[in-house]
């Protein structure tokens, strides 16, 4: 929605890099944290319809293809928090 702020942070936690995207929006409906990664996920409530389309499903596929993980949860201060990890591969 208009006025929502998005924050991005990244930290190296060997052997991975952790990337966190947080917003101060309405958050994720309780119990839907896994389902939002389903293709064409949609949820209605509070007079609003939210649809994820394919975006999060594609993100999960790309991250898994690179050996990482992705998950979503509600941020402690409100809003949604998406975290993904990718393995750090170094050349000898």
JSON list of C-alpha atoms in Angstrom, two decimals:
[
{"chain": "A", "resi": 1, "resn": "UNK", "atom": "CA", "xyz": [0.00, 0.00, 0.00]},
{"chain": "A", "resi": 2, "resn": "UNK", "atom": "CA", "xyz": [1.10, 3.64, -0.43]},
{"chain": "A", "resi": 3, "resn": "UNK", "atom": "CA", "xyz": [3.44, 4.83, 2.31]},
{"chain": "A", "resi": 4, "resn": "UNK", "atom": "CA", "xyz": [4.88, 1.41, 3.15]},
{"chain": "A", "resi": 5, "resn": "UNK", "atom": "CA", "xyz": [8.61, 1.54, 3.76]},
{"chain": "A", "resi": 6, "resn": "UNK", "atom": "CA", "xyz": [10.84, -1.36, 2.65]},
{"chain": "A", "resi": 7, "resn": "UNK", "atom": "CA", "xyz": [14.21, -2.13, 4.27]},
{"chain": "A", "resi": 8, "resn": "UNK", "atom": "CA", "xyz": [16.88, -4.41, 2.87]},
{"chain": "A", "resi": 9, "resn": "UNK", "atom": "CA", "xyz": [19.81, -5.78, 4.84]},
{"chain": "A", "resi": 10, "resn": "UNK", "atom": "CA", "xyz": [22.44, -8.42, 4.20]},
{"chain": "A", "resi": 11, "resn": "UNK", "atom": "CA", "xyz": [24.85, -10.18, 6.54]},
{"chain": "A", "resi": 12, "resn": "UNK", "atom": "CA", "xyz": [27.47, -12.83, 6.01]},
{"chain": "A", "resi": 13, "resn": "UNK", "atom": "CA", "xyz": [26.83, -15.76, 8.33]},
{"chain": "A", "resi": 14, "resn": "UNK", "atom": "CA", "xyz": [29.30, -18.31, 7.02]},
{"chain": "A", "resi": 15, "resn": "UNK", "atom": "CA", "xyz": [28.84, -20.44, 5.08]},
{"chain": "A", "resi": 16, "resn": "UNK", "atom": "CA", "xyz": [25.90, -18.32, 3.83]},
{"chain": "A", "resi": 17, "resn": "UNK", "atom": "CA", "xyz": [24.84, -14.80, 3.11]},
{"chain": "A", "resi": 18, "resn": "UNK", "atom": "CA", "xyz": [21.52, -13.84, 4.74]},
{"chain": "A", "resi": 19, "resn": "UNK", "atom": "CA", "xyz": [19.35, -11.23, 3.03]},
{"chain": "A", "resi": 20, "resn": "UNK", "atom": "CA", "xyz": [16.35, -9.78, 4.87]},
{"chain": "A", "resi": 21, "resn": "UNK", "atom": "CA", "xyz": [13.61, -7.66, 3.26]},
{"chain": "A", "resi": 22, "resn": "UNK", "atom": "CA", "xyz": [11.26, -6.06, 5.80]},
{"chain": "A", "resi": 23, "resn": "UNK", "atom": "CA", "xyz": [8.30, -3.74, 5.38]},
{"chain": "A", "resi": 24, "resn": "UNK", "atom": "CA", "xyz": [5.94, -1.93, 7.73]},
{"chain": "A", "resi": 25, "resn": "UNK", "atom": "CA", "xyz": [2.78, -2.99, 5.87]},
{"chain": "A", "resi": 26, "resn": "UNK", "atom": "CA", "xyz": [-0.10, -5.12, 7.11]},
{"chain": "A", "resi": 27, "resn": "UNK", "atom": "CA", "xyz": [2.01, -8.26, 7.52]},
{"chain": "A", "resi": 28, "resn": "UNK", "atom": "CA", "xyz": [1.21, -11.86, 6.63]},
{"chain": "A", "resi": 29, "resn": "UNK", "atom": "CA", "xyz": [-2.01, -13.51, 7.81]},
{"chain": "A", "resi": 30, "resn": "UNK", "atom": "CA", "xyz": [-1.29, -16.00, 10.58]},
{"chain": "A", "resi": 31, "resn": "UNK", "atom": "CA", "xyz": [-0.85, -19.50, 9.18]},
{"chain": "A", "resi": 32, "resn": "UNK", "atom": "CA", "xyz": [-0.20, -18.26, 5.62]},
{"chain": "A", "resi": 33, "resn": "UNK", "atom": "CA", "xyz": [3.59, -17.85, 5.92]},
{"chain": "A", "resi": 34, "resn": "UNK", "atom": "CA", "xyz": [4.27, -20.94, 3.78]},
{"chain": "A", "resi": 35, "resn": "UNK", "atom": "CA", "xyz": [1.28, -20.64, 1.46]},
{"chain": "A", "resi": 36, "resn": "UNK", "atom": "CA", "xyz": [2.33, -17.23, 0.14]},
{"chain": "A", "resi": 37, "resn": "UNK", "atom": "CA", "xyz": [5.04, -19.03, -1.85]},
{"chain": "A", "resi": 38, "resn": "UNK", "atom": "CA", "xyz": [2.42, -21.11, -3.72]},
{"chain": "A", "resi": 39, "resn": "UNK", "atom": "CA", "xyz": [1.79, -20.24, -7.37]},
{"chain": "A", "resi": 40, "resn": "UNK", "atom": "CA", "xyz": [-1.12, -17.82, -7.72]},
{"chain": "A", "resi": 41, "resn": "UNK", "atom": "CA", "xyz": [-1.66, -17.58, -3.96]},
{"chain": "A", "resi": 42, "resn": "UNK", "atom": "CA", "xyz": [-4.41, -15.14, -3.05]},
{"chain": "A", "resi": 43, "resn": "UNK", "atom": "CA", "xyz": [-6.04, -14.19, 0.22]},
{"chain": "A", "resi": 44, "resn": "UNK", "atom": "CA", "xyz": [-9.03, -12.01, 1.01]},
{"chain": "A", "resi": 45, "resn": "UNK", "atom": "CA", "xyz": [-9.73, -10.26, 4.26]},
{"chain": "A", "resi": 46, "resn": "UNK", "atom": "CA", "xyz": [-10.43, -6.88, 5.76]},
{"chain": "A", "resi": 47, "resn": "UNK", "atom": "CA", "xyz": [-12.01, -5.68, 2.53]},
{"chain": "A", "resi": 48, "resn": "UNK", "atom": "CA", "xyz": [-8.75, -6.24, 0.62]},
{"chain": "A", "resi": 49, "resn": "UNK", "atom": "CA", "xyz": [-7.61, -8.96, -1.74]},
{"chain": "A", "resi": 50, "resn": "UNK", "atom": "CA", "xyz": [-3.93, -9.79, -1.79]},
{"chain": "A", "resi": 51, "resn": "UNK", "atom": "CA", "xyz": [-2.44, -11.80, -4.58]},
{"chain": "A", "resi": 52, "resn": "UNK", "atom": "CA", "xyz": [1.07, -13.14, -4.88]},
{"chain": "A", "resi": 53, "resn": "UNK", "atom": "CA", "xyz": [0.85, -14.31, -8.47]},
{"chain": "A", "resi": 54, "resn": "UNK", "atom": "CA", "xyz": [4.06, -16.08, -9.44]},
{"chain": "A", "resi": 55, "resn": "UNK", "atom": "CA", "xyz": [6.67, -13.74, -7.93]},
{"chain": "A", "resi": 56, "resn": "UNK", "atom": "CA", "xyz": [7.36, -15.49, -4.64]},
{"chain": "A", "resi": 57, "resn": "UNK", "atom": "CA", "xyz": [7.11, -18.95, -6.24]},
{"chain": "A", "resi": 58, "resn": "UNK", "atom": "CA", "xyz": [9.75, -17.90, -8.78]},
{"chain": "A", "resi": 59, "resn": "UNK", "atom": "CA", "xyz": [11.95, -16.44, -6.03]},
{"chain": "A", "resi": 60, "resn": "UNK", "atom": "CA", "xyz": [11.78, -19.71, -4.09]},
{"chain": "A", "resi": 61, "resn": "UNK", "atom": "CA", "xyz": [12.67, -21.72, -7.21]},
{"chain": "A", "resi": 62, "resn": "UNK", "atom": "CA", "xyz": [15.70, -19.56, -8.01]},
{"chain": "A", "resi": 63, "resn": "UNK", "atom": "CA", "xyz": [16.96, -19.55, -4.43]},
{"chain": "A", "resi": 64, "resn": "UNK", "atom": "CA", "xyz": [16.51, -23.33, -4.07]},
{"chain": "A", "resi": 65, "resn": "UNK", "atom": "CA", "xyz": [18.32, -23.87, -7.41]},
{"chain": "A", "resi": 66, "resn": "UNK", "atom": "CA", "xyz": [21.32, -22.07, -5.90]},
{"chain": "A", "resi": 67, "resn": "UNK", "atom": "CA", "xyz": [21.26, -24.12, -2.71]},
{"chain": "A", "resi": 68, "resn": "UNK", "atom": "CA", "xyz": [19.55, -21.51, -0.53]},
{"chain": "A", "resi": 69, "resn": "UNK", "atom": "CA", "xyz": [16.41, -21.22, 1.55]},
{"chain": "A", "resi": 70, "resn": "UNK", "atom": "CA", "xyz": [13.66, -18.60, 1.76]},
{"chain": "A", "resi": 71, "resn": "UNK", "atom": "CA", "xyz": [10.95, -18.04, 4.35]},
{"chain": "A", "resi": 72, "resn": "UNK", "atom": "CA", "xyz": [8.53, -15.38, 5.50]},
{"chain": "A", "resi": 73, "resn": "UNK", "atom": "CA", "xyz": [7.25, -14.26, 8.88]},
{"chain": "A", "resi": 74, "resn": "UNK", "atom": "CA", "xyz": [5.75, -11.23, 10.52]},
{"chain": "A", "resi": 75, "resn": "UNK", "atom": "CA", "xyz": [8.29, -8.70, 11.72]},
{"chain": "A", "resi": 76, "resn": "UNK", "atom": "CA", "xyz": [8.33, -8.14, 15.51]},
{"chain": "A", "resi": 77, "resn": "UNK", "atom": "CA", "xyz": [7.59, -4.42, 15.02]},
{"chain": "A", "resi": 78, "resn": "UNK", "atom": "CA", "xyz": [4.82, -5.12, 12.49]},
{"chain": "A", "resi": 79, "resn": "UNK", "atom": "CA", "xyz": [4.84, -5.76, 8.77]},
{"chain": "A", "resi": 80, "resn": "UNK", "atom": "CA", "xyz": [6.32, -8.67, 6.86]},
{"chain": "A", "resi": 81, "resn": "UNK", "atom": "CA", "xyz": [9.87, -10.02, 6.91]},
{"chain": "A", "resi": 82, "resn": "UNK", "atom": "CA", "xyz": [11.26, -12.18, 4.10]},
{"chain": "A", "resi": 83, "resn": "UNK", "atom": "CA", "xyz": [14.62, -13.84, 4.68]},
{"chain": "A", "resi": 84, "resn": "UNK", "atom": "CA", "xyz": [16.67, -15.81, 2.22]},
{"chain": "A", "resi": 85, "resn": "UNK", "atom": "CA", "xyz": [20.05, -17.46, 2.40]},
{"chain": "A", "resi": 86, "resn": "UNK", "atom": "CA", "xyz": [22.51, -18.31, -0.33]},
{"chain": "A", "resi": 87, "resn": "UNK", "atom": "CA", "xyz": [25.66, -20.34, 0.15]},
{"chain": "A", "resi": 88, "resn": "UNK", "atom": "CA", "xyz": [28.91, -18.48, -0.31]},
{"chain": "A", "resi": 89, "resn": "UNK", "atom": "CA", "xyz": [31.14, -20.31, -2.71]},
{"chain": "A", "resi": 90, "resn": "UNK", "atom": "CA", "xyz": [34.73, -19.21, -2.95]},
{"chain": "A", "resi": 91, "resn": "UNK", "atom": "CA", "xyz": [37.30, -20.20, -5.50]},
{"chain": "A", "resi": 92, "resn": "UNK", "atom": "CA", "xyz": [40.50, -21.69, -4.22]}
]
